């Protein structure tokens, strides 16, 4: 899960966010960006490369918090632009439906998903993108993998916090 703290637009101060994380589940979105062919079949999956809080370089999905009073669709668009750039041209439907819900716990092993900072609930989406994508902010690189390459155990091992489980679920959801 990515971290951005800003005192404007519904964000809490770092101290208030830390306090909230100790007491409340926090709502996130996770996005598996895909390229699709003319028939709508996913032909590529985009994975980011990020530096983790521990300094390790890991692959990651597009993800981030939903702001107070922000619609989920708006959060999806904001995080896609934040990570993939303003020219990504995501196709987010007016009423997006998650393919699954992931619960991240601070205690490893409760679910496949782990976030040492908090208990987070994430709505996970597959979003086709049609434009030019370029990593932004804390994303170091964006790599497009075929569905077969994305299933490779080496690629899955590079994903952080259990996001390999989400990627496999997304590929099953897409039927590829």
JSON list of C-alpha atoms in Angstrom, two decimals:
[
{"chain": "A", "resi": 1, "resn": "UNK", "atom": "CA", "xyz": [0.00, 0.00, 0.00]},
{"chain": "A", "resi": 2, "resn": "UNK", "atom": "CA", "xyz": [1.40, 3.38, -0.88]},
{"chain": "A", "resi": 3, "resn": "UNK", "atom": "CA", "xyz": [1.75, 6.19, 1.60]},
{"chain": "A", "resi": 4, "resn": "UNK", "atom": "CA", "xyz": [0.90, 9.81, 0.92]},
{"chain": "A", "resi": 5, "resn": "UNK", "atom": "CA", "xyz": [0.19, 12.23, 3.74]},
{"chain": "A", "resi": 6, "resn": "UNK", "atom": "CA", "xyz": [-1.13, 15.69, 3.01]},
{"chain": "A", "resi": 7, "resn": "UNK", "atom": "CA", "xyz": [-2.99, 17.98, 5.37]},
{"chain": "A", "resi": 8, "resn": "UNK", "atom": "CA", "xyz": [-5.32, 19.18, 2.59]},
{"chain": "A", "resi": 9, "resn": "UNK", "atom": "CA", "xyz": [-8.31, 17.59, 0.89]},
{"chain": "A", "resi": 10, "resn": "UNK", "atom": "CA", "xyz": [-9.38, 15.19, 3.63]},
{"chain": "A", "resi": 11, "resn": "UNK", "atom": "CA", "xyz": [-5.97, 13.80, 4.52]},
{"chain": "A", "resi": 12, "resn": "UNK", "atom": "CA", "xyz": [-5.05, 13.49, 8.15]},
{"chain": "A", "resi": 13, "resn": "UNK", "atom": "CA", "xyz": [-1.80, 14.72, 9.64]},
{"chain": "A", "resi": 14, "resn": "UNK", "atom": "CA", "xyz": [0.81, 11.97, 10.07]},
{"chain": "A", "resi": 15, "resn": "UNK", "atom": "CA", "xyz": [0.11, 11.88, 13.82]},
{"chain": "A", "resi": 16, "resn": "UNK", "atom": "CA", "xyz": [-3.68, 11.67, 13.33]},
{"chain": "A", "resi": 17, "resn": "UNK", "atom": "CA", "xyz": [-3.26, 9.00, 10.65]},
{"chain": "A", "resi": 18, "resn": "UNK", "atom": "CA", "xyz": [-1.03, 6.91, 12.93]},
{"chain": "A", "resi": 19, "resn": "UNK", "atom": "CA", "xyz": [-3.64, 7.23, 15.69]},
{"chain": "A", "resi": 20, "resn": "UNK", "atom": "CA", "xyz": [-6.46, 6.22, 13.31]},
{"chain": "A", "resi": 21, "resn": "UNK", "atom": "CA", "xyz": [-4.44, 3.24, 12.05]},
{"chain": "A", "resi": 22, "resn": "UNK", "atom": "CA", "xyz": [-4.13, 1.96, 15.61]},
{"chain": "A", "resi": 23, "resn": "UNK", "atom": "CA", "xyz": [-7.91, 1.97, 16.06]},
{"chain": "A", "resi": 24, "resn": "UNK", "atom": "CA", "xyz": [-9.72, 1.67, 12.72]},
{"chain": "A", "resi": 25, "resn": "UNK", "atom": "CA", "xyz": [-9.58, -0.31, 9.49]},
{"chain": "A", "resi": 26, "resn": "UNK", "atom": "CA", "xyz": [-8.65, 2.06, 6.66]},
{"chain": "A", "resi": 27, "resn": "UNK", "atom": "CA", "xyz": [-10.29, 1.82, 3.21]},
{"chain": "A", "resi": 28, "resn": "UNK", "atom": "CA", "xyz": [-8.00, 1.39, 0.18]},
{"chain": "A", "resi": 29, "resn": "UNK", "atom": "CA", "xyz": [-8.29, 0.52, -3.49]},
{"chain": "A", "resi": 30, "resn": "UNK", "atom": "CA", "xyz": [-5.96, -1.87, -5.31]},
{"chain": "A", "resi": 31, "resn": "UNK", "atom": "CA", "xyz": [-5.82, -1.71, -9.11]},
{"chain": "A", "resi": 32, "resn": "UNK", "atom": "CA", "xyz": [-4.53, -4.28, -11.58]},
{"chain": "A", "resi": 33, "resn": "UNK", "atom": "CA", "xyz": [-3.98, -2.24, -14.75]},
{"chain": "A", "resi": 34, "resn": "UNK", "atom": "CA", "xyz": [-4.38, -4.24, -17.96]},
{"chain": "A", "resi": 35, "resn": "UNK", "atom": "CA", "xyz": [-4.00, -3.78, -21.69]},
{"chain": "A", "resi": 36, "resn": "UNK", "atom": "CA", "xyz": [-6.76, -5.44, -23.70]},
{"chain": "A", "resi": 37, "resn": "UNK", "atom": "CA", "xyz": [-7.01, -6.49, -27.34]},
{"chain": "A", "resi": 38, "resn": "UNK", "atom": "CA", "xyz": [-9.88, -5.64, -29.73]},
{"chain": "A", "resi": 39, "resn": "UNK", "atom": "CA", "xyz": [-11.99, -8.47, -28.27]},
{"chain": "A", "resi": 40, "resn": "UNK", "atom": "CA", "xyz": [-11.52, -7.20, -24.70]},
{"chain": "A", "resi": 41, "resn": "UNK", "atom": "CA", "xyz": [-9.15, -9.99, -23.65]},
{"chain": "A", "resi": 42, "resn": "UNK", "atom": "CA", "xyz": [-6.37, -8.96, -21.29]},
{"chain": "A", "resi": 43, "resn": "UNK", "atom": "CA", "xyz": [-3.05, -9.29, -23.09]},
{"chain": "A", "resi": 44, "resn": "UNK", "atom": "CA", "xyz": [-0.80, -7.53, -20.56]},
{"chain": "A", "resi": 45, "resn": "UNK", "atom": "CA", "xyz": [-0.75, -6.72, -16.86]},
{"chain": "A", "resi": 46, "resn": "UNK", "atom": "CA", "xyz": [1.08, -3.67, -15.55]},
{"chain": "A", "resi": 47, "resn": "UNK", "atom": "CA", "xyz": [3.17, -3.97, -12.39]},
{"chain": "A", "resi": 48, "resn": "UNK", "atom": "CA", "xyz": [5.00, -1.12, -10.71]},
{"chain": "A", "resi": 49, "resn": "UNK", "atom": "CA", "xyz": [8.45, -1.23, -9.19]},
{"chain": "A", "resi": 50, "resn": "UNK", "atom": "CA", "xyz": [8.68, 0.61, -5.85]},
{"chain": "A", "resi": 51, "resn": "UNK", "atom": "CA", "xyz": [11.11, 1.07, -3.00]},
{"chain": "A", "resi": 52, "resn": "UNK", "atom": "CA", "xyz": [9.48, -0.36, 0.12]},
{"chain": "A", "resi": 53, "resn": "UNK", "atom": "CA", "xyz": [9.66, 1.17, 3.58]},
{"chain": "A", "resi": 54, "resn": "UNK", "atom": "CA", "xyz": [12.37, -1.38, 4.36]},
{"chain": "A", "resi": 55, "resn": "UNK", "atom": "CA", "xyz": [14.44, -0.13, 1.42]},
{"chain": "A", "resi": 56, "resn": "UNK", "atom": "CA", "xyz": [13.82, -3.22, -0.72]},
{"chain": "A", "resi": 57, "resn": "UNK", "atom": "CA", "xyz": [12.77, -2.79, -4.35]},
{"chain": "A", "resi": 58, "resn": "UNK", "atom": "CA", "xyz": [9.53, -4.71, -4.94]},
{"chain": "A", "resi": 59, "resn": "UNK", "atom": "CA", "xyz": [6.78, -4.97, -7.53]},
{"chain": "A", "resi": 60, "resn": "UNK", "atom": "CA", "xyz": [3.38, -3.56, -6.60]},
{"chain": "A", "resi": 61, "resn": "UNK", "atom": "CA", "xyz": [-0.11, -2.91, -7.85]},
{"chain": "A", "resi": 62, "resn": "UNK", "atom": "CA", "xyz": [-1.52, 0.58, -8.10]},
{"chain": "A", "resi": 63, "resn": "UNK", "atom": "CA", "xyz": [-3.00, 1.26, -4.67]},
{"chain": "A", "resi": 64, "resn": "UNK", "atom": "CA", "xyz": [-3.87, 3.90, -2.14]},
{"chain": "A", "resi": 65, "resn": "UNK", "atom": "CA", "xyz": [-6.33, 5.20, 0.41]},
{"chain": "A", "resi": 66, "resn": "UNK", "atom": "CA", "xyz": [-9.84, 6.41, -0.27]},
{"chain": "A", "resi": 67, "resn": "UNK", "atom": "CA", "xyz": [-10.26, 9.94, 1.08]},
{"chain": "A", "resi": 68, "resn": "UNK", "atom": "CA", "xyz": [-13.05, 11.02, 3.39]},
{"chain": "A", "resi": 69, "resn": "UNK", "atom": "CA", "xyz": [-16.05, 12.01, 1.25]},
{"chain": "A", "resi": 70, "resn": "UNK", "atom": "CA", "xyz": [-14.40, 10.67, -1.93]},
{"chain": "A", "resi": 71, "resn": "UNK", "atom": "CA", "xyz": [-16.24, 8.31, -4.25]},
{"chain": "A", "resi": 72, "resn": "UNK", "atom": "CA", "xyz": [-14.46, 5.03, -4.96]},
{"chain": "A", "resi": 73, "resn": "UNK", "atom": "CA", "xyz": [-14.40, 5.81, -8.70]},
{"chain": "A", "resi": 74, "resn": "UNK", "atom": "CA", "xyz": [-12.65, 9.12, -8.00]},
{"chain": "A", "resi": 75, "resn": "UNK", "atom": "CA", "xyz": [-10.11, 7.33, -5.78]},
{"chain": "A", "resi": 76, "resn": "UNK", "atom": "CA", "xyz": [-9.42, 4.82, -8.56]},
{"chain": "A", "resi": 77, "resn": "UNK", "atom": "CA", "xyz": [-8.83, 7.58, -11.11]},
{"chain": "A", "resi": 78, "resn": "UNK", "atom": "CA", "xyz": [-6.66, 9.58, -8.68]},
{"chain": "A", "resi": 79, "resn": "UNK", "atom": "CA", "xyz": [-4.40, 6.64, -7.83]},
{"chain": "A", "resi": 80, "resn": "UNK", "atom": "CA", "xyz": [-4.11, 5.48, -11.44]},
{"chain": "A", "resi": 81, "resn": "UNK", "atom": "CA", "xyz": [-3.04, 8.99, -12.46]},
{"chain": "A", "resi": 82, "resn": "UNK", "atom": "CA", "xyz": [-0.71, 9.24, -9.44]},
{"chain": "A", "resi": 83, "resn": "UNK", "atom": "CA", "xyz": [1.08, 5.99, -10.34]},
{"chain": "A", "resi": 84, "resn": "UNK", "atom": "CA", "xyz": [0.69, 5.68, -14.13]},
{"chain": "A", "resi": 85, "resn": "UNK", "atom": "CA", "xyz": [0.58, 9.32, -15.18]},
{"chain": "A", "resi": 86, "resn": "UNK", "atom": "CA", "xyz": [-2.06, 11.66, -16.57]},
{"chain": "A", "resi": 87, "resn": "UNK", "atom": "CA", "xyz": [-2.02, 10.06, -20.04]},
{"chain": "A", "resi": 88, "resn": "UNK", "atom": "CA", "xyz": [-2.86, 6.50, -18.91]},
{"chain": "A", "resi": 89, "resn": "UNK", "atom": "CA", "xyz": [-6.48, 6.87, -20.10]},
{"chain": "A", "resi": 90, "resn": "UNK", "atom": "CA", "xyz": [-8.07, 4.35, -17.70]},
{"chain": "A", "resi": 91, "resn": "UNK", "atom": "CA", "xyz": [-11.49, 2.93, -18.58]},
{"chain": "A", "resi": 92, "resn": "UNK", "atom": "CA", "xyz": [-13.21, 3.03, -15.19]},
{"chain": "A", "resi": 93, "resn": "UNK", "atom": "CA", "xyz": [-16.97, 2.42, -15.49]},
{"chain": "A", "resi": 94, "resn": "UNK", "atom": "CA", "xyz": [-19.41, 4.85, -13.84]},
{"chain": "A", "resi": 95, "resn": "UNK", "atom": "CA", "xyz": [-20.22, 2.28, -11.14]},
{"chain": "A", "resi": 96, "resn": "UNK", "atom": "CA", "xyz": [-17.08, 0.14, -10.75]},
{"chain": "A", "resi": 97, "resn": "UNK", "atom": "CA", "xyz": [-17.39, -3.29, -9.15]},
{"chain": "A", "resi": 98, "resn": "UNK", "atom": "CA", "xyz": [-14.42, -4.88, -7.36]},
{"chain": "A", "resi": 99, "resn": "UNK", "atom": "CA", "xyz": [-13.39, -8.39, -8.35]},
{"chain": "A", "resi": 100, "resn": "UNK", "atom": "CA", "xyz": [-12.56, -9.08, -4.69]},
{"chain": "A", "resi": 101, "resn": "UNK", "atom": "CA", "xyz": [-12.07, -7.50, -1.27]},
{"chain": "A", "resi": 102, "resn": "UNK", "atom": "CA", "xyz": [-8.72, -7.92, 0.46]},
{"chain": "A", "resi": 103, "resn": "UNK", "atom": "CA", "xyz": [-8.15, -7.47, 4.19]},
{"chain": "A", "resi": 104, "resn": "UNK", "atom": "CA", "xyz": [-4.63, -6.45, 5.13]},
{"chain": "A", "resi": 105, "resn": "UNK", "atom": "CA", "xyz": [-3.70, -7.10, 8.77]},
{"chain": "A", "resi": 106, "resn": "UNK", "atom": "CA", "xyz": [-0.71, -5.90, 10.78]},
{"chain": "A", "resi": 107, "resn": "UNK", "atom": "CA", "xyz": [-0.31, -9.47, 12.06]},
{"chain": "A", "resi": 108, "resn": "UNK", "atom": "CA", "xyz": [1.19, -11.77, 9.39]},
{"chain": "A", "resi": 109, "resn": "UNK", "atom": "CA", "xyz": [-0.76, -14.93, 8.58]},
{"chain": "A", "resi": 110, "resn": "UNK", "atom": "CA", "xyz": [-4.31, -13.77, 9.36]},
{"chain": "A", "resi": 111, "resn": "UNK", "atom": "CA", "xyz": [-4.97, -13.47, 5.61]},
{"chain": "A", "resi": 112, "resn": "UNK", "atom": "CA", "xyz": [-2.58, -13.64, 2.66]},
{"chain": "A", "resi": 113, "resn": "UNK", "atom": "CA", "xyz": [-2.36, -9.83, 2.85]},
{"chain": "A", "resi": 114, "resn": "UNK", "atom": "CA", "xyz": [-0.09, -8.02, 5.29]},
{"chain": "A", "resi": 115, "resn": "UNK", "atom": "CA", "xyz": [0.46, -4.35, 6.12]},
{"chain": "A", "resi": 116, "resn": "UNK", "atom": "CA", "xyz": [2.60, -3.87, 9.23]},
{"chain": "A", "resi": 117, "resn": "UNK", "atom": "CA", "xyz": [1.17, -0.36, 9.78]},
{"chain": "A", "resi": 118, "resn": "UNK", "atom": "CA", "xyz": [-2.53, -1.13, 9.99]},
{"chain": "A", "resi": 119, "resn": "UNK", "atom": "CA", "xyz": [-5.67, -3.13, 9.40]},
{"chain": "A", "resi": 120, "resn": "UNK", "atom": "CA", "xyz": [-6.79, -2.09, 5.92]},
{"chain": "A", "resi": 121, "resn": "UNK", "atom": "CA", "xyz": [-9.68, -3.19, 3.75]},
{"chain": "A", "resi": 122, "resn": "UNK", "atom": "CA", "xyz": [-9.03, -2.90, 0.04]},
{"chain": "A", "resi": 123, "resn": "UNK", "atom": "CA", "xyz": [-11.48, -3.07, -2.83]},
{"chain": "A", "resi": 124, "resn": "UNK", "atom": "CA", "xyz": [-9.59, -4.64, -5.75]},
{"chain": "A", "resi": 125, "resn": "UNK", "atom": "CA", "xyz": [-10.31, -3.72, -9.38]},
{"chain": "A", "resi": 126, "resn": "UNK", "atom": "CA", "xyz": [-9.10, -4.66, -12.84]},
{"chain": "A", "resi": 127, "resn": "UNK", "atom": "CA", "xyz": [-8.91, -1.49, -14.95]},
{"chain": "A", "resi": 128, "resn": "UNK", "atom": "CA", "xyz": [-8.06, -1.42, -18.66]},
{"chain": "A", "resi": 129, "resn": "UNK", "atom": "CA", "xyz": [-5.76, 1.46, -19.61]},
{"chain": "A", "resi": 130, "resn": "UNK", "atom": "CA", "xyz": [-5.39, 2.64, -23.19]},
{"chain": "A", "resi": 131, "resn": "UNK", "atom": "CA", "xyz": [-2.93, 5.53, -23.08]},
{"chain": "A", "resi": 132, "resn": "UNK", "atom": "CA", "xyz": [0.74, 6.12, -22.50]},
{"chain": "A", "resi": 133, "resn": "UNK", "atom": "CA", "xyz": [1.70, 5.05, -19.01]},
{"chain": "A", "resi": 134, "resn": "UNK", "atom": "CA", "xyz": [4.77, 6.36, -17.24]},
{"chain": "A", "resi": 135, "resn": "UNK", "atom": "CA", "xyz": [5.63, 5.72, -13.60]},
{"chain": "A", "resi": 136, "resn": "UNK", "atom": "CA", "xyz": [5.01, 8.74, -11.39]},
{"chain": "A", "resi": 137, "resn": "UNK", "atom": "CA", "xyz": [5.82, 9.87, -7.83]},
{"chain": "A", "resi": 138, "resn": "UNK", "atom": "CA", "xyz": [7.25, 6.94, -5.83]},
{"chain": "A", "resi": 139, "resn": "UNK", "atom": "CA", "xyz": [6.84, 4.41, -8.67]},
{"chain": "A", "resi": 140, "resn": "UNK", "atom": "CA", "xyz": [10.27, 3.70, -10.16]},
{"chain": "A", "resi": 141, "resn": "UNK", "atom": "CA", "xyz": [9.19, 1.67, -13.18]},
{"chain": "A", "resi": 142, "resn": "UNK", "atom": "CA", "xyz": [6.15, 0.17, -14.89]},
{"chain": "A", "resi": 143, "resn": "UNK", "atom": "CA", "xyz": [6.55, -3.19, -16.60]},
{"chain": "A", "resi": 144, "resn": "UNK", "atom": "CA", "xyz": [3.93, -4.88, -18.75]},
{"chain": "A", "resi": 145, "resn": "UNK", "atom": "CA", "xyz": [3.78, -8.68, -18.41]},
{"chain": "A", "resi": 146, "resn": "UNK", "atom": "CA", "xyz": [1.75, -11.13, -20.44]},
{"chain": "A", "resi": 147, "resn": "UNK", "atom": "CA", "xyz": [-0.67, -13.09, -18.25]},
{"chain": "A", "resi": 148, "resn": "UNK", "atom": "CA", "xyz": [1.66, -16.11, -18.53]},
{"chain": "A", "resi": 149, "resn": "UNK", "atom": "CA", "xyz": [4.70, -14.06, -17.47]},
{"chain": "A", "resi": 150, "resn": "UNK", "atom": "CA", "xyz": [2.72, -12.53, -14.59]},
{"chain": "A", "resi": 151, "resn": "UNK", "atom": "CA", "xyz": [2.08, -16.05, -13.21]},
{"chain": "A", "resi": 152, "resn": "UNK", "atom": "CA", "xyz": [5.80, -16.83, -13.11]},
{"chain": "A", "resi": 153, "resn": "UNK", "atom": "CA", "xyz": [6.82, -17.67, -9.51]},
{"chain": "A", "resi": 154, "resn": "UNK", "atom": "CA", "xyz": [9.76, -15.25, -9.78]},
{"chain": "A", "resi": 155, "resn": "UNK", "atom": "CA", "xyz": [7.47, -12.34, -10.71]},
{"chain": "A", "resi": 156, "resn": "UNK", "atom": "CA", "xyz": [4.93, -13.28, -8.03]},
{"chain": "A", "resi": 157, "resn": "UNK", "atom": "CA", "xyz": [7.69, -13.41, -5.41]},
{"chain": "A", "resi": 158, "resn": "UNK", "atom": "CA", "xyz": [8.60, -9.80, -6.22]},
{"chain": "A", "resi": 159, "resn": "UNK", "atom": "CA", "xyz": [5.14, -8.52, -5.22]},
{"chain": "A", "resi": 160, "resn": "UNK", "atom": "CA", "xyz": [4.82, -7.11, -1.72]},
{"chain": "A", "resi": 161, "resn": "UNK", "atom": "CA", "xyz": [2.32, -7.58, 1.10]},
{"chain": "A", "resi": 162, "resn": "UNK", "atom": "CA", "xyz": [0.48, -10.53, -0.48]},
{"chain": "A", "resi": 163, "resn": "UNK", "atom": "CA", "xyz": [-0.41, -8.68, -3.66]},
{"chain": "A", "resi": 164, "resn": "UNK", "atom": "CA", "xyz": [0.63, -11.79, -5.61]},
{"chain": "A", "resi": 165, "resn": "UNK", "atom": "CA", "xyz": [-2.63, -13.33, -4.36]},
{"chain": "A", "resi": 166, "resn": "UNK", "atom": "CA", "xyz": [-4.58, -10.37, -5.78]},
{"chain": "A", "resi": 167, "resn": "UNK", "atom": "CA", "xyz": [-2.76, -10.65, -9.10]},
{"chain": "A", "resi": 168, "resn": "UNK", "atom": "CA", "xyz": [-3.59, -14.36, -9.40]},
{"chain": "A", "resi": 169, "resn": "UNK", "atom": "CA", "xyz": [-7.22, -13.67, -8.45]},
{"chain": "A", "resi": 170, "resn": "UNK", "atom": "CA", "xyz": [-7.38, -10.93, -11.10]},
{"chain": "A", "resi": 171, "resn": "UNK", "atom": "CA", "xyz": [-5.99, -13.24, -13.78]},
{"chain": "A", "resi": 172, "resn": "UNK", "atom": "CA", "xyz": [-8.56, -15.91, -12.82]},
{"chain": "A", "resi": 173, "resn": "UNK", "atom": "CA", "xyz": [-11.31, -13.28, -12.84]},
{"chain": "A", "resi": 174, "resn": "UNK", "atom": "CA", "xyz": [-10.23, -12.24, -16.35]},
{"chain": "A", "resi": 175, "resn": "UNK", "atom": "CA", "xyz": [-10.13, -15.86, -17.51]},
{"chain": "A", "resi": 176, "resn": "UNK", "atom": "CA", "xyz": [-6.59, -15.55, -18.83]}
]
